[in-house]
Amino acid sequence: MKGCPLQAMLSSDKDCNQKLGVAKDILDMLNGKWKMEVILLLLQYDSRRFKDLQAEIPGGVSAKVLSSVLKDLEEHHIVKRTLADVTVAYELTEYGRSMREVISNLVELGLAHRKEVIGK
């Protein structure tokens, strides 16, 4: 590597490779057909029941797939599952809510990218 593009943050190329590795880890965790939709819905609403999430995801998602997505987000401490009486609800953890600015920046970058590439 010819100098680290993140040099202002890091002290060496080894640090650069490690930092790029952790950035890749979070991108891999967020990657998945429905993860961003779930996170965005939970950023919009404080708490949602499973069926509400399923109904509000554009394009539709099966209960099995949504359950898997929620379990994965729960394992990564993004989402918290709560049981009140017989109702299961999901909400973002404090850590999950801390992703608001990053996700907002990704949306802005995506819009700029579409404009650059497609002209829209």
PDB file of C-alpha atoms in Angstrom, residues 9-53:
ATOM      1  CA  MET A   9      -6.033   8.982  12.025  1.00  0.00           C
ATOM      2  CA  LEU A  10      -3.330   6.334  12.140  1.00  0.00           C
ATOM      3  CA  SER A  11       0.334   5.981  12.925  1.00  0.00           C
ATOM      4  CA  SER A  12       1.353   3.235  10.482  1.00  0.00           C
ATOM      5  CA  ASP A  13       0.305   1.163   7.480  1.00  0.00           C
ATOM      6  CA  LYS A  14      -0.268  -1.753   9.898  1.00  0.00           C
ATOM      7  CA  ASP A  15      -2.778   0.429  11.774  1.00  0.00           C
ATOM      8  CA  CYS A  16      -4.371   1.259   8.437  1.00  0.00           C
ATOM      9  CA  ASN A  17      -4.925  -2.413   7.593  1.00  0.00           C
ATOM     10  CA  GLN A  18      -6.402  -3.030  11.041  1.00  0.00           C
ATOM     11  CA  LYS A  19      -8.725  -0.013  10.801  1.00  0.00           C
ATOM     12  CA  LEU A  20      -9.858  -0.998   7.324  1.00  0.00           C
ATOM     13  CA  GLY A  21     -10.512  -4.484   8.707  1.00  0.00           C
ATOM     14  CA  VAL A  22     -12.805  -3.189  11.459  1.00  0.00           C
ATOM     15  CA  ALA A  23     -14.589  -0.934   8.962  1.00  0.00           C
ATOM     16  CA  LYS A  24     -15.173  -4.009   6.802  1.00  0.00           C
ATOM     17  CA  ASP A  25     -16.507  -5.874   9.867  1.00  0.00           C
ATOM     18  CA  ILE A  26     -19.265  -3.301  10.417  1.00  0.00           C
ATOM     19  CA  LEU A  27     -20.134  -3.169   6.719  1.00  0.00           C
ATOM     20  CA  ASP A  28     -20.373  -6.973   6.660  1.00  0.00           C
ATOM     21  CA  MET A  29     -22.625  -6.879   9.739  1.00  0.00           C
ATOM     22  CA  LEU A  30     -24.943  -4.316   8.123  1.00  0.00           C
ATOM     23  CA  ASN A  31     -24.973  -6.154   4.807  1.00  0.00           C
ATOM     24  CA  GLY A  32     -28.082  -8.147   4.166  1.00  0.00           C
ATOM     25  CA  LYS A  33     -31.289  -7.655   2.309  1.00  0.00           C
ATOM     26  CA  TRP A  34     -33.405  -6.445   5.244  1.00  0.00           C
ATOM     27  CA  LYS A  35     -31.014  -5.230   7.957  1.00  0.00           C
ATOM     28  CA  MET A  36     -30.969  -1.579   6.935  1.00  0.00           C
ATOM     29  CA  GLU A  37     -34.758  -1.566   6.543  1.00  0.00           C
ATOM     30  CA  VAL A  38     -35.170  -2.908  10.089  1.00  0.00           C
ATOM     31  CA  ILE A  39     -32.689  -0.403  11.511  1.00  0.00           C
ATOM     32  CA  LEU A  40     -34.306   2.494   9.642  1.00  0.00           C
ATOM     33  CA  LEU A  41     -37.777   1.499  10.859  1.00  0.00           C
ATOM     34  CA  LEU A  42     -36.538   1.266  14.434  1.00  0.00           C
ATOM     35  CA  LEU A  43     -34.849   4.649  14.097  1.00  0.00           C
ATOM     36  CA  GLN A  44     -38.191   6.039  12.941  1.00  0.00           C
ATOM     37  CA  TYR A  45     -40.261   4.341  15.650  1.00  0.00           C
ATOM     38  CA  ASP A  46     -38.935   3.749  19.125  1.00  0.00           C
ATOM     39  CA  SER A  47     -40.305   0.237  19.356  1.00  0.00           C
ATOM     40  CA  ARG A  48     -42.088  -2.091  16.936  1.00  0.00           C
ATOM     41  CA  ARG A  49     -43.783  -5.429  17.239  1.00  0.00           C
ATOM     42  CA  PHE A  50     -42.629  -8.227  14.966  1.00  0.00           C
ATOM     43  CA  LYS A  51     -45.776  -8.175  12.809  1.00  0.00           C
ATOM     44  CA  ASP A  52     -45.579  -4.375  12.468  1.00  0.00           C
ATOM     45  CA  LEU A  53     -41.986  -4.597  11.274  1.00  0.00           C
TER      46      LEU A  53
END
